[in-house]
């Protein structure tokens, strides 16, 4: 295994642009990154990064692998994938060509427009376990490229007056991408889709992900915290979740905890002790026992594995 790297953290679009050595956009809350790049040497590695931004990427041509959280996937082209705020991502490009569009937008931009806020509140694919690259069909790529180019025209002529137009364009693109993801999940996982479950379950999952986005320690919240926030009895909520999803509240919280632990083990050089404290354990031994119980191996064994 190669040397582990600390995750590079970006708080805003300007920090991303500075890191990439590109000119910052006129709009501080939204950035379109259009790449048509050819370089000499393949195997270009991008260090693990995490940001406070939403990201939507459309890959048209190229090759390589992408690592999101603890899993690694060979990139297929064309493909689309979404990255929620505070999700660790890295990649290695193995071809000498890359053609892609990327739209990055802030949580502040979403809050500014109620139609975006309402859409993303019920948008399951910005959740950590569903933000996976999905291969798209030729007819889908044509439509998406047209939408990205339409967005790009207004983006290049940004002003406060056309800011709502950018928000509307983004809304349409998100709806189009959601249709592609819906189709994929219906074909692959139709028996377990969260968005087919009742409103209480969906409300809990949305709340859990909002807490995760806000403080990165959603799993430190008690069961009663979520029940109180949803104005229901804790036992009732847990029974409902168990019936609809097969998991209790604690199991859902633990899933996020394990997800973050795996990400830190695979993408950073932090010690097991450092990771245990980041995940709010008082003692590293408690973290090791928790991880082994849920994953079936120790954190050290998981880090050294090829899983």
Steps between C-alpha positions, in 0.01 A plus 500: 500500500613856431561758768184636657426871464314742720174622348516848345200703617337784303255737664390680183537522123786751518712253697430229240602732215815606684597136551442423130682820398207628292331839499218531756147545364306825517231323699623395847236228544505305174774389263489315170819309425522400133805284429633396160852403593777292345828431680808292428530268799214275613433397860428850627401472867272743679550508878205436735285812522192605692301821465194682629354495147260289301660364183340356187735353239436386145789295359495467121838351411808374683597215729602424856374411844311708752492446874201635692512439875624141547406350163689515172345477154637482148359802317274428204443755226270674458386515861353738754558515873409722793705590806334636815667758725772361728543177302859380448592443134822415316578361156772376268474570128651230281435653158661808347166659416227638722178663381251595769264757643474570870264727689589592857253694713483607862243425766439876522396503133252219568357683803445810285247329271210309654449280192861375523473451875177301465642286219820411687308426821353195323798432273650169617808496277700760691516249786837340561394143422325595175750743345646246259591555132229369269559419133255680273357421158590685175162673485539613861847647447376709207222654709729563798773666293236731349380595850854560629578716196179698550603553863850601387370784281338677795783405731761671278290818504433491872334794670270538796211532255554159343576327830140366520540369144804298610298362791219400261748335260658311788155384610426358154837322482447350847157372396649344187779334697252380762305325224817313397577399859136402564511268201829347615383440857164366385679244284764411761346555843126551455416290808700722737456854370461749784288737295227236458456478875262695717545867584622444857784279382595745225489788750735312733748425220495863386554622857785255552674622185442866589664444838787322329549792260487755780746363751652174372398334829142391437572172675569682830130596520275291721197305377273739691649795310357372170169394654453843659592677176237294315247540785451125551570246772853357481382138525237556232754658264746217555230236439386680184854520366561135585182396321559711187879481463604201710715723724445691825591865557828403664586272210445784252720731709763227530495454121608862455761454770644192326488679164710787637740264677562306177554824308760624748676163506523469122566860401708652779813424698330564834575242767224279640525701822454831315203362306336370817513849656369660180202267516430601860624184677648552845739207462662356183428149629126575496527609137696186405237276664214693338662483156578128527145423613348683202754428226643162603862611518711752689561852363863405432396190305247702299760765413743235378237312299407557136128533580 
